[in-house]
CSV table of C-alpha atoms in Angstrom, one decimal:
chain,number,residue,atom,x,y,z
A,1,MET,CA,-89.7,-78.1,-104.7
A,2,LYS,CA,-89.3,-79.1,-108.3
A,3,ARG,CA,-86.0,-79.0,-110.1
A,4,SER,CA,-85.6,-76.0,-112.3
A,5,GLU,CA,-86.5,-76.1,-115.9
A,6,LYS,CA,-84.2,-74.7,-118.5
A,7,LYS,CA,-84.6,-70.9,-118.7
A,8,PHE,CA,-87.4,-70.0,-121.1
A,9,SER,CA,-86.4,-68.0,-124.2
A,10,PHE,CA,-88.4,-66.7,-127.1
A,11,SER,CA,-88.6,-68.7,-130.3
A,12,GLN,CA,-88.6,-66.7,-133.5
A,13,ALA,CA,-91.9,-68.2,-134.7
A,14,SER,CA,-94.2,-65.4,-135.8
A,15,PHE,CA,-97.8,-65.2,-134.4
A,16,CYS,CA,-98.9,-64.1,-137.9
A,17,GLY,CA,-97.5,-67.4,-139.3
A,18,ALA,CA,-99.4,-69.5,-136.8
A,19,PHE,CA,-102.5,-67.4,-137.4
A,20,HIS,CA,-102.2,-68.0,-141.2
A,21,ARG,CA,-101.9,-71.7,-140.7
A,22,ILE,CA,-105.0,-71.9,-138.5
A,23,VAL,CA,-107.4,-69.7,-140.4
A,24,THR,CA,-108.2,-69.8,-144.1
A,25,GLY,CA,-110.8,-68.5,-146.5
A,26,VAL,CA,-113.7,-66.6,-145.1
A,27,ALA,CA,-112.7,-67.5,-141.5
A,28,THR,CA,-109.5,-65.6,-142.0
A,29,VAL,CA,-111.3,-62.4,-143.0
A,30,PHE,CA,-113.8,-62.8,-140.2
A,31,VAL,CA,-111.3,-63.3,-137.4
A,32,THR,CA,-108.8,-60.7,-138.7
A,33,THR,CA,-111.6,-58.1,-138.7
A,34,ILE,CA,-112.5,-58.9,-135.1
A,35,LEU,CA,-108.9,-59.1,-134.1
A,36,PHE,CA,-107.8,-55.7,-135.4
A,37,SER,CA,-111.0,-53.9,-134.3
A,38,CYS,CA,-110.3,-55.0,-130.7
A,39,ALA,CA,-106.6,-54.3,-130.9
A,40,SER,CA,-106.5,-51.0,-132.7
A,41,GLY,CA,-108.3,-49.1,-129.9
A,42,LEU,CA,-106.1,-47.2,-127.3
A,43,GLY,CA,-105.3,-50.0,-125.0
A,44,GLY,CA,-107.8,-52.6,-126.2
A,45,ASP,CA,-109.9,-52.4,-123.0
A,46,SER,CA,-112.2,-55.3,-124.2
A,47,VAL,CA,-109.4,-57.8,-123.4
A,48,LYS,CA,-107.7,-58.2,-120.1
A,49,VAL,CA,-104.0,-59.0,-120.3
A,50,ASN,CA,-102.1,-60.3,-117.2
A,51,ALA,CA,-99.5,-57.8,-116.2
A,52,PHE,CA,-96.8,-60.5,-115.8
A,53,ASP,CA,-97.3,-61.4,-119.5
A,54,THR,CA,-95.9,-58.0,-120.6
A,55,LEU,CA,-92.5,-58.7,-119.1
A,56,GLU,CA,-89.8,-60.2,-121.3
A,57,HIS,CA,-89.0,-63.9,-120.6
A,58,ASP,CA,-85.3,-63.6,-120.2
A,59,SER,CA,-84.9,-61.4,-117.1
A,60,ASN,CA,-82.3,-62.3,-114.4
A,61,VAL,CA,-84.7,-61.4,-111.6
A,62,TYR,CA,-88.5,-61.4,-111.3
A,63,VAL,CA,-90.5,-59.9,-108.4
A,64,ARG,CA,-94.2,-60.0,-107.6
A,65,ILE,CA,-95.6,-57.7,-105.0
A,66,PRO,CA,-99.2,-57.8,-103.9
A,67,VAL,CA,-99.9,-54.1,-103.2
A,68,LYS,CA,-102.6,-54.3,-100.6
A,69,VAL,CA,-100.4,-56.1,-98.1
A,70,HIS,CA,-97.1,-54.4,-99.1
A,71,SER,CA,-98.3,-50.9,-99.8
A,72,GLU,CA,-95.3,-49.2,-98.2
A,73,LEU,CA,-92.8,-51.3,-100.2
A,74,THR,CA,-94.8,-50.5,-103.3
A,75,ASN,CA,-94.8,-46.8,-102.6
A,76,ASN,CA,-91.1,-46.7,-102.0
A,77,ILE,CA,-90.3,-48.7,-105.2
A,78,LEU,CA,-92.5,-46.6,-107.4
A,79,LYS,CA,-91.2,-43.4,-105.9
A,80,THR,CA,-87.6,-44.5,-106.5
A,81,VAL,CA,-88.2,-45.7,-110.0
A,82,ILE,CA,-90.4,-42.9,-111.2
A,83,GLY,CA,-88.3,-40.2,-109.5
A,84,SER,CA,-88.2,-38.3,-106.2
A,85,ASP,CA,-89.9,-35.3,-107.8
A,86,ILE,CA,-93.2,-37.1,-108.0
A,87,SER,CA,-95.4,-36.2,-105.0
A,88,ASP,CA,-96.6,-38.6,-102.4
A,89,LYS,CA,-100.2,-37.7,-103.4
A,90,TYR,CA,-99.5,-38.9,-107.0
A,91,ILE,CA,-97.8,-42.1,-105.8
A,92,LYS,CA,-100.8,-42.8,-103.6
A,93,ASN,CA,-103.2,-42.3,-106.5
A,94,ILE,CA,-101.2,-44.9,-108.4
A,95,THR,CA,-101.0,-47.5,-105.6
A,96,ASP,CA,-104.6,-47.1,-104.7
A,97,SER,CA,-105.5,-48.1,-108.3
A,98,ILE,CA,-103.2,-51.2,-108.6
A,99,ASP,CA,-103.4,-54.7,-107.1
A,100,THR,CA,-100.1,-56.3,-108.1
A,101,VAL,CA,-96.6,-55.1,-109.2
A,102,TYR,CA,-94.4,-57.3,-111.4
A,103,ILE,CA,-90.8,-56.4,-111.9
A,104,GLY,CA,-88.3,-57.9,-114.4
A,105,SER,CA,-84.7,-56.8,-113.9
A,106,GLY,CA,-81.6,-57.4,-115.9
A,107,SER,CA,-80.9,-59.8,-118.8
A,108,SER,CA,-77.9,-61.4,-120.5
A,109,SER,CA,-78.0,-58.6,-123.1
A,110,GLY,CA,-78.6,-55.7,-120.7
A,111,LYS,CA,-77.8,-55.9,-117.0
A,112,SER,CA,-79.5,-52.5,-116.3
A,113,ARG,CA,-82.8,-53.4,-118.0
A,114,LEU,CA,-85.8,-52.8,-115.8
A,115,GLN,CA,-89.4,-53.5,-116.7
A,116,ILE,CA,-92.4,-52.9,-114.4
A,117,ALA,CA,-96.0,-53.9,-114.9
A,118,CYS,CA,-98.8,-53.0,-112.5
A,119,ASP,CA,-102.3,-54.4,-112.7
A,120,GLY,CA,-105.6,-53.2,-111.1
A,121,THR,CA,-108.3,-50.8,-112.0
A,122,ILE,CA,-106.6,-47.6,-113.2
A,123,SER,CA,-108.8,-44.8,-112.1
A,124,THR,CA,-109.4,-41.4,-113.9
A,125,ALA,CA,-107.6,-39.8,-111.0
A,126,THR,CA,-104.5,-42.0,-111.6
A,127,LYS,CA,-104.5,-41.2,-115.3
A,128,MET,CA,-104.7,-37.5,-114.5
A,129,ALA,CA,-101.9,-37.8,-112.0
A,130,LEU,CA,-99.7,-39.5,-114.6
A,131,SER,CA,-100.5,-37.0,-117.3
A,132,SER,CA,-99.8,-34.0,-115.1
A,133,MET,CA,-96.3,-35.1,-113.9
A,134,GLU,CA,-93.7,-32.5,-114.4
A,135,ASN,CA,-90.7,-33.2,-116.7
A,136,TRP,CA,-92.7,-35.9,-118.5
A,137,ASN,CA,-93.4,-35.5,-122.2
A,138,LYS,CA,-96.5,-37.0,-123.7
A,139,GLU,CA,-96.4,-38.6,-127.2
A,140,ILE,CA,-98.3,-41.1,-129.3
A,141,GLU,CA,-96.3,-44.1,-130.2
A,142,ASN,CA,-97.1,-46.8,-132.8
A,143,VAL,CA,-95.6,-50.1,-131.8
A,144,ASN,CA,-94.8,-52.5,-134.6
A,145,THR,CA,-98.1,-54.3,-134.2
A,146,ALA,CA,-101.7,-53.0,-134.2
A,147,GLY,CA,-101.4,-50.9,-131.1
A,148,ILE,CA,-101.2,-47.1,-130.8
A,149,TYR,CA,-100.4,-45.9,-127.3
A,150,THR,CA,-99.9,-42.7,-125.3
A,151,VAL,CA,-96.4,-42.9,-123.8
A,152,TYR,CA,-95.0,-40.5,-121.2
A,153,THR,CA,-91.2,-40.0,-121.2
A,154,GLU,CA,-89.2,-38.4,-118.4
A,155,SER,CA,-87.0,-35.7,-119.9
A,156,ASN,CA,-83.9,-36.6,-117.8
A,157,SER,CA,-83.9,-40.3,-117.1
A,158,LYS,CA,-85.8,-41.1,-120.4
A,159,LEU,CA,-87.9,-43.5,-118.4
A,160,GLN,CA,-91.2,-44.3,-120.2
A,161,LEU,CA,-94.6,-44.9,-118.8
A,162,CYS,CA,-97.8,-46.1,-120.5
A,163,VAL,CA,-101.3,-47.1,-119.6
A,164,PRO,CA,-102.1,-49.5,-122.5
A,165,GLY,CA,-105.5,-50.6,-120.9
A,166,SER,CA,-107.7,-49.6,-118.1
A,167,ASP,CA,-106.2,-52.3,-115.9
A,168,LEU,CA,-102.4,-52.0,-116.6
A,169,ILE,CA,-99.5,-49.6,-116.2
A,170,CYS,CA,-96.1,-50.4,-117.9
A,171,ILE,CA,-92.9,-48.7,-117.0
A,172,SER,CA,-89.5,-49.1,-118.6
A,173,ARG,CA,-86.7,-47.1,-120.4
A,174,ASP,CA,-87.9,-48.8,-123.6
A,175,LEU,CA,-91.5,-49.8,-123.6
A,176,THR,CA,-91.6,-51.3,-127.1
A,177,PRO,CA,-90.9,-54.9,-125.9
A,178,GLN,CA,-93.6,-54.7,-123.3
A,179,LEU,CA,-96.2,-53.1,-125.5
A,180,THR,CA,-95.4,-55.7,-128.2
A,181,LEU,CA,-96.0,-58.5,-125.8
A,182,TYR,CA,-99.2,-56.8,-124.6
A,183,ASP,CA,-100.5,-56.7,-128.2
A,184,ARG,CA,-99.4,-60.3,-128.9
A,185,GLU,CA,-101.2,-61.5,-125.8
A,186,MET,CA,-104.3,-59.4,-126.5
A,187,LYS,CA,-104.5,-60.8,-130.1
A,188,SER,CA,-104.0,-64.3,-128.9
A,189,GLN,CA,-106.9,-64.0,-126.4
A,190,VAL,CA,-109.1,-62.7,-129.2
A,191,VAL,CA,-108.2,-65.5,-131.5
A,192,SER,CA,-108.7,-68.1,-128.7
A,193,SER,CA,-112.2,-66.7,-128.0
A,194,VAL,CA,-113.1,-67.2,-131.7
A,195,LEU,CA,-111.3,-70.4,-132.5
A,196,THR,CA,-111.4,-73.1,-129.8
A,197,ASN,CA,-108.1,-74.8,-129.2
A,198,SER,CA,-106.3,-72.6,-131.7
A,199,GLY,CA,-102.9,-72.7,-130.0
A,200,ALA,CA,-102.3,-69.3,-131.4
A,201,ASN,CA,-99.6,-68.2,-129.0
A,202,SER,CA,-97.4,-71.3,-128.3
A,203,ASN,CA,-94.5,-69.1,-127.1
A,204,ALA,CA,-96.7,-67.7,-124.3
A,205,ALA,CA,-98.1,-71.1,-123.5
A,206,GLU,CA,-94.5,-72.4,-123.0
A,207,TRP,CA,-93.6,-69.4,-120.8
A,208,LYS,CA,-96.8,-69.8,-118.7
A,209,SER,CA,-96.0,-73.5,-118.0
A,210,SER,CA,-92.5,-72.7,-116.8
A,211,GLU,CA,-91.6,-73.1,-113.1
A,212,VAL,CA,-90.5,-69.4,-112.8
A,213,TYR,CA,-93.9,-68.2,-114.1
A,214,LYS,CA,-95.9,-70.5,-111.8
A,215,PHE,CA,-93.8,-69.6,-108.8
A,216,VAL,CA,-93.7,-65.8,-109.2
A,217,GLY,CA,-97.1,-65.4,-110.8
A,218,ASN,CA,-98.9,-67.5,-108.2
A,219,PRO,CA,-102.0,-65.4,-107.3
A,220,ASN,CA,-102.8,-67.5,-104.2
A,221,THR,CA,-100.3,-65.9,-101.9
A,222,ASN,CA,-100.0,-62.4,-100.3
A,223,ASN,CA,-96.2,-62.8,-99.9
A,224,VAL,CA,-93.7,-61.1,-102.1
A,225,ARG,CA,-92.2,-63.6,-104.5
A,226,ILE,CA,-88.7,-63.4,-106.0
A,227,TYR,CA,-86.9,-65.6,-108.6
A,228,MET,CA,-83.2,-65.1,-109.5
A,229,ASN,CA,-81.0,-67.0,-111.9
A,230,SER,CA,-77.9,-65.0,-111.0
A,231,PRO,CA,-78.4,-65.0,-107.2
A,232,LEU,CA,-74.9,-65.0,-105.6
A,233,SER,CA,-74.7,-61.3,-105.0
A,234,PHE,CA,-78.2,-61.2,-103.6
A,235,VAL,CA,-77.5,-64.0,-101.0
A,236,THR,CA,-74.2,-62.3,-100.1
A,237,SER,CA,-76.0,-59.0,-99.4
A,238,LEU,CA,-78.8,-60.7,-97.6
A,239,LEU,CA,-76.6,-62.7,-95.2
A,240,GLY,CA,-73.9,-60.0,-94.9
A,241,VAL,CA,-71.1,-62.5,-95.5
A,242,SER,CA,-68.9,-63.3,-98.5
A,243,LEU,CA,-69.9,-66.5,-100.1
A,244,SER,CA,-67.5,-68.7,-102.0
A,245,SER,CA,-68.4,-69.0,-105.7
A,246,SER,CA,-66.7,-72.4,-105.7
A,247,ILE,CA,-69.3,-73.7,-103.2
A,248,PHE,CA,-72.3,-71.6,-104.0
A,249,GLN,CA,-72.7,-72.6,-107.7
A,250,LEU,CA,-76.4,-71.9,-108.0
A,251,ASN,CA,-78.8,-72.3,-110.8
A,252,PHE,CA,-81.5,-70.2,-109.2
A,253,ILE,CA,-83.1,-68.9,-106.0
A,254,GLN,CA,-86.8,-68.7,-105.2
A,255,GLY,CA,-87.6,-66.4,-102.4
A,256,ASP,CA,-90.8,-66.0,-100.4
A,257,LEU,CA,-91.0,-62.8,-98.4
A,258,ARG,CA,-93.5,-62.4,-95.5
A,259,LEU,CA,-94.3,-59.0,-93.9
A,260,LEU,CA,-94.2,-59.3,-90.1
A,261,GLN,CA,-96.1,-57.2,-87.6
A,262,SER,CA,-92.9,-55.5,-86.6
A,263,GLY,CA,-92.6,-54.0,-90.1
A,264,LYS,CA,-89.7,-56.3,-91.0
A,265,TYR,CA,-89.6,-58.9,-93.6
A,266,ALA,CA,-89.0,-62.6,-93.0
A,267,ILE,CA,-87.4,-64.3,-96.1
A,268,ASP,CA,-87.4,-68.0,-97.0
A,269,LEU,CA,-85.0,-69.0,-99.8
A,270,ASP,CA,-84.9,-72.2,-101.8
A,271,MET,CA,-81.6,-72.7,-103.6
A,272,GLU,CA,-80.8,-75.1,-106.4
A,273,PHE,CA,-77.1,-76.0,-106.8
A,274,SER,CA,-75.7,-76.8,-110.2
A,275,CYS,CA,-74.2,-80.1,-109.3
A,276,ASN,CA,-74.2,-82.8,-106.5
A,277,GLY,CA,-71.7,-82.6,-103.7
A,278,LEU,CA,-72.0,-78.8,-103.0
A,279,VAL,CA,-75.0,-78.8,-100.7
A,280,LYS,CA,-73.3,-80.3,-97.7
A,281,ARG,CA,-70.4,-78.0,-98.0
A,282,ALA,CA,-72.8,-75.0,-98.3
A,283,MET,CA,-74.7,-76.3,-95.3
A,284,SER,CA,-71.5,-76.3,-93.2
A,285,PHE,CA,-70.8,-72.8,-94.2
A,286,LEU,CA,-74.3,-71.5,-93.5
A,287,ASN,CA,-74.4,-73.2,-90.1
A,288,VAL,CA,-71.5,-70.9,-89.1
A,289,ALA,CA,-72.9,-67.8,-90.9
A,290,LEU,CA,-76.3,-68.1,-89.4
A,291,LEU,CA,-75.1,-69.1,-85.9
A,292,LEU,CA,-76.1,-65.8,-84.2
A,293,THR,CA,-79.5,-65.4,-86.1
A,294,ASP,CA,-82.9,-67.1,-85.9
A,295,SER,CA,-82.5,-68.3,-89.4
A,296,LYS,CA,-82.3,-72.0,-90.2
A,297,ALA,CA,-80.7,-73.9,-93.1
A,298,THR,CA,-82.1,-77.3,-94.2
A,299,ILE,CA,-81.0,-79.8,-96.9
A,300,LEU,CA,-83.9,-80.8,-99.1
A,301,ASP,CA,-82.0,-83.2,-101.5
A,302,ASP,CA,-78.7,-83.6,-103.3
A,303,THR,CA,-79.0,-80.3,-105.1
A,304,HIS,CA,-81.5,-78.2,-103.1
A,305,LEU,CA,-81.1,-76.3,-99.8
A,306,ARG,CA,-83.6,-74.0,-98.0
A,307,ILE,CA,-82.9,-71.1,-95.6
A,308,THR,CA,-85.9,-69.9,-93.6
A,309,ASP,CA,-86.7,-66.9,-91.5
A,310,ILE,CA,-84.0,-64.4,-92.6
A,311,GLN,CA,-85.2,-61.1,-91.1
A,312,VAL,CA,-84.5,-57.7,-92.7
A,313,SER,CA,-85.9,-54.2,-92.4
A,314,MET,CA,-87.8,-52.4,-95.1
A,315,GLY,CA,-84.7,-50.3,-95.8
A,316,GLN,CA,-82.4,-53.3,-96.0
A,317,LEU,CA,-84.8,-55.1,-98.4
A,318,GLN,CA,-84.9,-52.1,-100.7
A,319,LYS,CA,-81.1,-51.9,-100.8
A,320,ILE,CA,-80.8,-55.6,-101.3
A,321,LEU,CA,-83.2,-55.4,-104.3
A,322,ALA,CA,-81.1,-52.4,-105.5
A,323,LEU,CA,-84.3,-50.2,-105.3
A,324,ASN,CA,-82.8,-47.6,-103.0
């Protein structure tokens, strides 16, 4: 396991500024015309945007759920987030149309922030189900870019939902950041297809090269993936024991969750400690905490420790993820 990189954060460099530096004269007019003709449609269906790229880059927790293997977990999460008044039939319409769910939770500026992005092939039945949900108000919103989107807002929770393209559903209490990222990524792809090696979206390129993006966004696994940079409470809930903050000074946790035939989940955790000398003390503590379980703790190096095969039920997992 690689050592963690510094947490990615947005730079303030504007896409328009980079665009202006790259394109001049007639080329500017030509590319701009193509760009806005693609982006101005409802959702810009001609360009596919990765759902993960619509989540802000400073979340405390990221989760990736492959829906086909983890359909029950997906159903439970969406039903909890969207609201208990939504019918099982509507939830099934949604989950039948999506392949992967990405979740970004919490940030330094807002601990309760929740952003969800689902990718797949959004069917007409799904769109009808979304548009007919009770207590949801439909409105057209113009984000501060080229996009104009139909946004549904739940009258009580103020949760917002949008289908910006035929392969994406976004859910949050404030969709503007996600839709802005969607527009930015869409524009970047259009420019890249016209101008080879344009480097139009350097912010996105840095984010996509980060360890958290590569771990959580890895499409070559059917396991649930979790990344946390404030993980102490999660580990405490998972192990059911109180952990000393003086020992468990963690930079991050990467979690790999496997669905077992029993319906339970087996969780493997990789922990990175903030300084040398803590891993052995943590190992001694975990040897006692895990004594009566099938889990195993292993020291990887001076700052990394792994716990494997922590088994939890579906209900326990939802509570641990604060999704119940």
